[in-house]
Amino acid sequence: MNKTFNLLFFIKKNKIRTNGTAPIYLRITIDGKAADIAAKRYIDPKKWDVKAHKALGNSQEAKTLNLYLKTLEQ
């Protein structure tokens, strides 16, 4: 029996806060069943790379956020 496992970071654009930031979520999928977990971090949707599933740029803020997301992934 094959087991599938996948992790995906995404932002919820329908939950944008008044300051213009959107929450980041982690979707865990096991054998086709998905569960979403809030990463408890927020980002401007313009600074989010949809294809790479991480923050854009080389700023300290982006590096810190990407390191945090990498830690959650591991």
Tab-separated table of N, CA, C and O in Angstrom:
chain	number	residue	atom	x	y	z
A	1	MET	N	0.844	-1.177	0.000
A	1	MET	CA	0.000	0.000	0.000
A	1	MET	C	0.893	1.246	0.000
A	1	MET	O	1.747	1.412	0.858
A	2	ASN	N	0.706	2.112	-0.975
A	2	ASN	CA	1.496	3.334	-1.079
A	2	ASN	C	0.896	4.431	-0.211
A	2	ASN	O	-0.318	4.624	-0.179
A	3	LYS	N	1.771	5.146	0.477
A	3	LYS	CA	1.359	6.280	1.295
A	3	LYS	C	1.869	7.544	0.622
A	3	LYS	O	2.977	7.582	0.115
A	4	THR	N	1.043	8.586	0.608
A	4	THR	CA	1.475	9.859	0.061
A	4	THR	C	1.508	10.894	1.174
A	4	THR	O	0.691	10.859	2.103
A	5	PHE	N	2.464	11.807	1.082
A	5	PHE	CA	2.642	12.850	2.076
A	5	PHE	C	3.121	14.103	1.363
A	5	PHE	O	4.026	14.042	0.540
A	6	ASN	N	2.497	15.242	1.661
A	6	ASN	CA	2.888	16.480	1.011
A	6	ASN	C	2.696	17.654	1.967
A	6	ASN	O	1.752	17.665	2.767
A	7	LEU	N	3.602	18.636	1.886
A	7	LEU	CA	3.509	19.875	2.653
A	7	LEU	C	3.434	21.040	1.678
A	7	LEU	O	4.141	21.060	0.676
A	8	LEU	N	2.597	22.029	1.989
A	8	LEU	CA	2.433	23.182	1.122
A	8	LEU	C	2.156	24.419	1.965
A	8	LEU	O	1.251	24.409	2.805
A	9	PHE	N	2.948	25.468	1.773
A	9	PHE	CA	2.684	26.747	2.418
A	9	PHE	C	1.896	27.614	1.451
A	9	PHE	O	2.188	27.655	0.262
A	10	PHE	N	0.897	28.328	1.964
A	10	PHE	CA	0.094	29.215	1.139
A	10	PHE	C	-0.466	30.329	2.005
A	10	PHE	O	-0.437	30.240	3.237
A	11	ILE	N	-0.925	31.389	1.348
A	11	ILE	CA	-1.553	32.479	2.087
A	11	ILE	C	-3.048	32.466	1.799
A	11	ILE	O	-3.485	32.042	0.733
A	12	LYS	N	-3.822	32.917	2.775
A	12	LYS	CA	-5.274	33.006	2.605
A	12	LYS	C	-5.615	34.453	2.282
A	12	LYS	O	-5.698	35.299	3.161
A	13	LYS	N	-5.796	34.708	1.004
A	13	LYS	CA	-6.082	36.067	0.549
A	13	LYS	C	-7.467	36.541	0.968
A	13	LYS	O	-7.726	37.742	0.992
A	14	ASN	N	-8.355	35.628	1.310
A	14	ASN	CA	-9.695	36.021	1.739
A	14	ASN	C	-9.731	36.435	3.213
A	14	ASN	O	-10.767	36.848	3.710
A	15	LYS	N	-8.596	36.347	3.918
A	15	LYS	CA	-8.523	36.739	5.331
A	15	LYS	C	-7.514	37.867	5.540
A	15	LYS	O	-6.841	37.922	6.555
A	16	ILE	N	-7.414	38.771	4.582
A	16	ILE	CA	-6.467	39.882	4.688
A	16	ILE	C	-6.893	40.816	5.821
A	16	ILE	O	-8.066	41.178	5.933
A	17	ARG	N	-5.911	41.174	6.647
A	17	ARG	CA	-6.166	42.063	7.789
A	17	ARG	C	-6.219	43.517	7.323
A	17	ARG	O	-5.894	43.830	6.185
A	18	THR	N	-6.595	44.405	8.219
A	18	THR	CA	-6.731	45.822	7.868
A	18	THR	C	-5.396	46.453	7.474
A	18	THR	O	-5.376	47.425	6.730
A	19	ASN	N	-4.282	45.891	7.934
A	19	ASN	CA	-2.976	46.448	7.572
A	19	ASN	C	-2.473	45.897	6.230
A	19	ASN	O	-1.364	46.195	5.813
A	20	GLY	N	-3.273	45.056	5.557
A	20	GLY	CA	-2.936	44.571	4.231
A	20	GLY	C	-2.160	43.260	4.203
A	20	GLY	O	-1.768	42.801	3.142
A	21	THR	N	-1.940	42.636	5.354
A	21	THR	CA	-1.208	41.373	5.389
A	21	THR	C	-2.179	40.194	5.433
A	21	THR	O	-3.288	40.301	5.944
A	22	ALA	N	-1.712	39.065	4.897
A	22	ALA	CA	-2.520	37.852	4.860
A	22	ALA	C	-1.833	36.767	5.699
A	22	ALA	O	-0.604	36.712	5.756
A	23	PRO	N	-2.612	35.897	6.337
A	23	PRO	CA	-2.010	34.829	7.147
A	23	PRO	C	-1.397	33.733	6.275
A	23	PRO	O	-1.885	33.433	5.188
A	24	ILE	N	-0.324	33.152	6.772
A	24	ILE	CA	0.339	32.041	6.089
A	24	ILE	C	-0.135	30.744	6.739
A	24	ILE	O	-0.177	30.633	7.967
A	25	TYR	N	-0.476	29.783	5.912
A	25	TYR	CA	-0.942	28.481	6.388
A	25	TYR	C	-0.062	27.368	5.836
A	25	TYR	O	0.538	27.514	4.769
A	26	LEU	N	-0.025	26.278	6.556
A	26	LEU	CA	0.665	25.063	6.131
A	26	LEU	C	-0.405	24.003	5.906
A	26	LEU	O	-1.201	23.723	6.801
A	27	ARG	N	-0.424	23.437	4.700
A	27	ARG	CA	-1.363	22.348	4.396
A	27	ARG	C	-0.581	21.045	4.385
A	27	ARG	O	0.391	20.895	3.654
A	28	ILE	N	-1.012	20.113	5.219
A	28	ILE	CA	-0.421	18.778	5.279
A	28	ILE	C	-1.419	17.821	4.640
A	28	ILE	O	-2.575	17.768	5.052
A	29	THR	N	-0.965	17.086	3.629
A	29	THR	CA	-1.826	16.125	2.942
A	29	THR	C	-1.225	14.735	3.087
A	29	THR	O	-0.069	14.509	2.736
A	30	ILE	N	-2.026	13.821	3.631
A	30	ILE	CA	-1.615	12.427	3.789
A	30	ILE	C	-2.690	11.563	3.154
A	30	ILE	O	-3.858	11.622	3.565
A	31	ASP	N	-2.291	10.801	2.159
A	31	ASP	CA	-3.215	9.927	1.440
A	31	ASP	C	-4.473	10.655	0.965
A	31	ASP	O	-5.586	10.154	1.070
A	32	GLY	N	-4.294	11.875	0.471
A	32	GLY	CA	-5.399	12.627	-0.086
A	32	GLY	C	-6.248	13.383	0.921
A	32	GLY	O	-7.156	14.110	0.546
A	33	LYS	N	-5.966	13.244	2.217
A	33	LYS	CA	-6.717	13.950	3.255
A	33	LYS	C	-5.872	15.128	3.722
A	33	LYS	O	-4.746	14.952	4.178
A	34	ALA	N	-6.448	16.324	3.615
A	34	ALA	CA	-5.696	17.539	3.916
A	34	ALA	C	-6.126	18.156	5.243
A	34	ALA	O	-7.286	18.061	5.642
A	35	ALA	N	-5.148	18.782	5.899
A	35	ALA	CA	-5.402	19.553	7.115
A	35	ALA	C	-4.594	20.837	7.015
A	35	ALA	O	-3.432	20.813	6.620
A	36	ASP	N	-5.221	21.966	7.357
A	36	ASP	CA	-4.552	23.256	7.320
A	36	ASP	C	-4.198	23.695	8.737
A	36	ASP	O	-5.012	23.571	9.657
A	37	ILE	N	-2.995	24.241	8.876
A	37	ILE	CA	-2.501	24.722	10.164
A	37	ILE	C	-1.986	26.141	9.966
A	37	ILE	O	-1.218	26.398	9.034
A	38	ALA	N	-2.392	27.046	10.836
A	38	ALA	CA	-1.907	28.424	10.756
A	38	ALA	C	-0.445	28.471	11.191
A	38	ALA	O	-0.072	27.912	12.218
A	39	ALA	N	0.377	29.152	10.394
A	39	ALA	CA	1.795	29.294	10.721
A	39	ALA	C	2.009	30.435	11.713
A	39	ALA	O	3.127	30.630	12.199
A	40	LYS	N	0.963	31.190	12.010
A	40	LYS	CA	1.005	32.320	12.939
A	40	LYS	C	1.973	33.401	12.482
A	40	LYS	O	2.635	34.044	13.281
A	41	ARG	N	2.062	33.558	11.175
A	41	ARG	CA	2.856	34.623	10.569
A	41	ARG	C	2.009	35.261	9.475
A	41	ARG	O	1.134	34.618	8.895
A	42	TYR	N	2.288	36.530	9.197
A	42	TYR	CA	1.535	37.275	8.193
A	42	TYR	C	2.504	37.903	7.200
A	42	TYR	O	3.652	38.198	7.542
A	43	ILE	N	2.028	38.099	5.959
A	43	ILE	CA	2.865	38.674	4.921
A	43	ILE	C	1.997	39.465	3.953
A	43	ILE	O	0.826	39.132	3.741
A	44	ASP	N	2.601	40.492	3.369
A	44	ASP	CA	1.955	41.245	2.302
A	44	ASP	C	1.843	40.307	1.100
A	44	ASP	O	2.851	39.745	0.668
A	45	PRO	N	0.644	40.106	0.550
A	45	PRO	CA	0.487	39.173	-0.591
A	45	PRO	C	1.396	39.482	-1.775
A	45	PRO	O	1.763	38.579	-2.521
A	46	LYS	N	1.802	40.753	-1.946
A	46	LYS	CA	2.698	41.114	-3.042
A	46	LYS	C	4.112	40.579	-2.821
A	46	LYS	O	4.890	40.480	-3.755
A	47	LYS	N	4.436	40.231	-1.579
A	47	LYS	CA	5.775	39.739	-1.254
A	47	LYS	C	5.819	38.216	-1.139
A	47	LYS	O	6.800	37.661	-0.654
A	48	TRP	N	4.759	37.539	-1.570
A	48	TRP	CA	4.677	36.075	-1.478
A	48	TRP	C	4.876	35.453	-2.856
A	48	TRP	O	4.218	35.842	-3.816
A	49	ASP	N	5.771	34.482	-2.955
A	49	ASP	CA	6.009	33.755	-4.210
A	49	ASP	C	5.102	32.525	-4.223
A	49	ASP	O	5.341	31.563	-3.491
A	50	VAL	N	4.069	32.573	-5.047
A	50	VAL	CA	3.062	31.510	-5.091
A	50	VAL	C	3.672	30.188	-5.566
A	50	VAL	O	3.352	29.128	-5.036
A	51	LYS	N	4.560	30.245	-6.542
A	51	LYS	CA	5.140	29.020	-7.092
A	51	LYS	C	6.162	28.387	-6.154
A	51	LYS	O	6.238	27.168	-6.041
A	52	ALA	N	6.970	29.202	-5.472
A	52	ALA	CA	8.011	28.673	-4.587
A	52	ALA	C	7.498	28.463	-3.162
A	52	ALA	O	8.174	27.848	-2.341
A	53	HIS	N	6.312	28.984	-2.851
A	53	HIS	CA	5.694	28.838	-1.536
A	53	HIS	C	6.574	29.421	-0.435
A	53	HIS	O	6.777	28.801	0.618
A	54	LYS	N	7.087	30.640	-0.676
A	54	LYS	CA	7.904	31.319	0.320
A	54	LYS	C	7.891	32.814	0.046
A	54	LYS	O	7.355	33.270	-0.958
A	55	ALA	N	8.517	33.573	0.955
A	55	ALA	CA	8.589	35.020	0.805
A	55	ALA	C	9.589	35.393	-0.279
A	55	ALA	O	10.618	34.745	-0.447
A	56	LEU	N	9.269	36.447	-1.004
A	56	LEU	CA	10.143	36.948	-2.056
A	56	LEU	C	11.212	37.873	-1.482
A	56	LEU	O	10.988	38.536	-0.476
A	57	GLY	N	12.352	37.922	-2.130
A	57	GLY	CA	13.360	38.922	-1.812
A	57	GLY	C	14.479	38.429	-0.924
A	57	GLY	O	14.484	37.289	-0.462
A	58	ASN	N	15.443	39.347	-0.723
A	58	ASN	CA	16.607	39.058	0.110
A	58	ASN	C	16.653	39.918	1.361
A	58	ASN	O	17.688	39.998	2.020
A	59	SER	N	15.534	40.564	1.694
A	59	SER	CA	15.501	41.400	2.888
A	59	SER	C	15.624	40.511	4.128
A	59	SER	O	15.371	39.302	4.093
A	60	GLN	N	15.996	41.132	5.225
A	60	GLN	CA	16.120	40.386	6.480
A	60	GLN	C	14.776	39.800	6.893
A	60	GLN	O	14.701	38.683	7.392
A	61	GLU	N	13.706	40.550	6.655
A	61	GLU	CA	12.360	40.076	6.982
A	61	GLU	C	12.018	38.805	6.196
A	61	GLU	O	11.508	37.829	6.757
A	62	ALA	N	12.308	38.797	4.896
A	62	ALA	CA	12.026	37.638	4.048
A	62	ALA	C	12.886	36.446	4.460
A	62	ALA	O	12.397	35.312	4.525
A	63	LYS	N	14.158	36.692	4.747
A	63	LYS	CA	15.049	35.603	5.169
A	63	LYS	C	14.593	34.990	6.481
A	63	LYS	O	14.592	33.763	6.637
A	64	THR	N	14.189	35.828	7.423
A	64	THR	CA	13.716	35.333	8.720
A	64	THR	C	12.443	34.513	8.559
A	64	THR	O	12.307	33.438	9.149
A	65	LEU	N	11.517	35.009	7.751
A	65	LEU	CA	10.264	34.283	7.523
A	65	LEU	C	10.523	32.954	6.833
A	65	LEU	O	9.980	31.915	7.238
A	66	ASN	N	11.359	32.943	5.810
A	66	ASN	CA	11.654	31.699	5.095
A	66	ASN	C	12.357	30.690	5.995
A	66	ASN	O	12.102	29.483	5.901
A	67	LEU	N	13.215	31.167	6.886
A	67	LEU	CA	13.866	30.272	7.840
A	67	LEU	C	12.838	29.673	8.800
A	67	LEU	O	12.880	28.480	9.103
A	68	TYR	N	11.896	30.483	9.255
A	68	TYR	CA	10.826	29.995	10.127
A	68	TYR	C	9.984	28.932	9.412
A	68	TYR	O	9.675	27.884	9.986
A	69	LEU	N	9.636	29.180	8.143
A	69	LEU	CA	8.844	28.221	7.385
A	69	LEU	C	9.623	26.916	7.162
A	69	LEU	O	9.051	25.831	7.237
A	70	LYS	N	10.922	27.032	6.934
A	70	LYS	CA	11.766	25.846	6.764
A	70	LYS	C	11.797	25.018	8.057
A	70	LYS	O	11.758	23.783	8.026
A	71	THR	N	11.828	25.713	9.191
A	71	THR	CA	11.812	25.034	10.485
A	71	THR	C	10.488	24.283	10.677
A	71	THR	O	10.492	23.149	11.143
A	72	LEU	N	9.377	24.919	10.316
A	72	LEU	CA	8.084	24.234	10.416
A	72	LEU	C	8.030	23.009	9.517
A	72	LEU	O	7.479	21.977	9.883
A	73	GLU	N	8.620	23.143	8.346
A	73	GLU	CA	8.606	22.044	7.380
A	73	GLU	C	9.383	20.836	7.892
A	73	GLU	O	8.998	19.692	7.658
A	74	GLN	N	10.454	21.089	8.597
A	74	GLN	CA	11.288	19.991	9.082
A	74	GLN	C	10.688	19.382	10.313
A	74	GLN	O	10.812	18.278	10.665
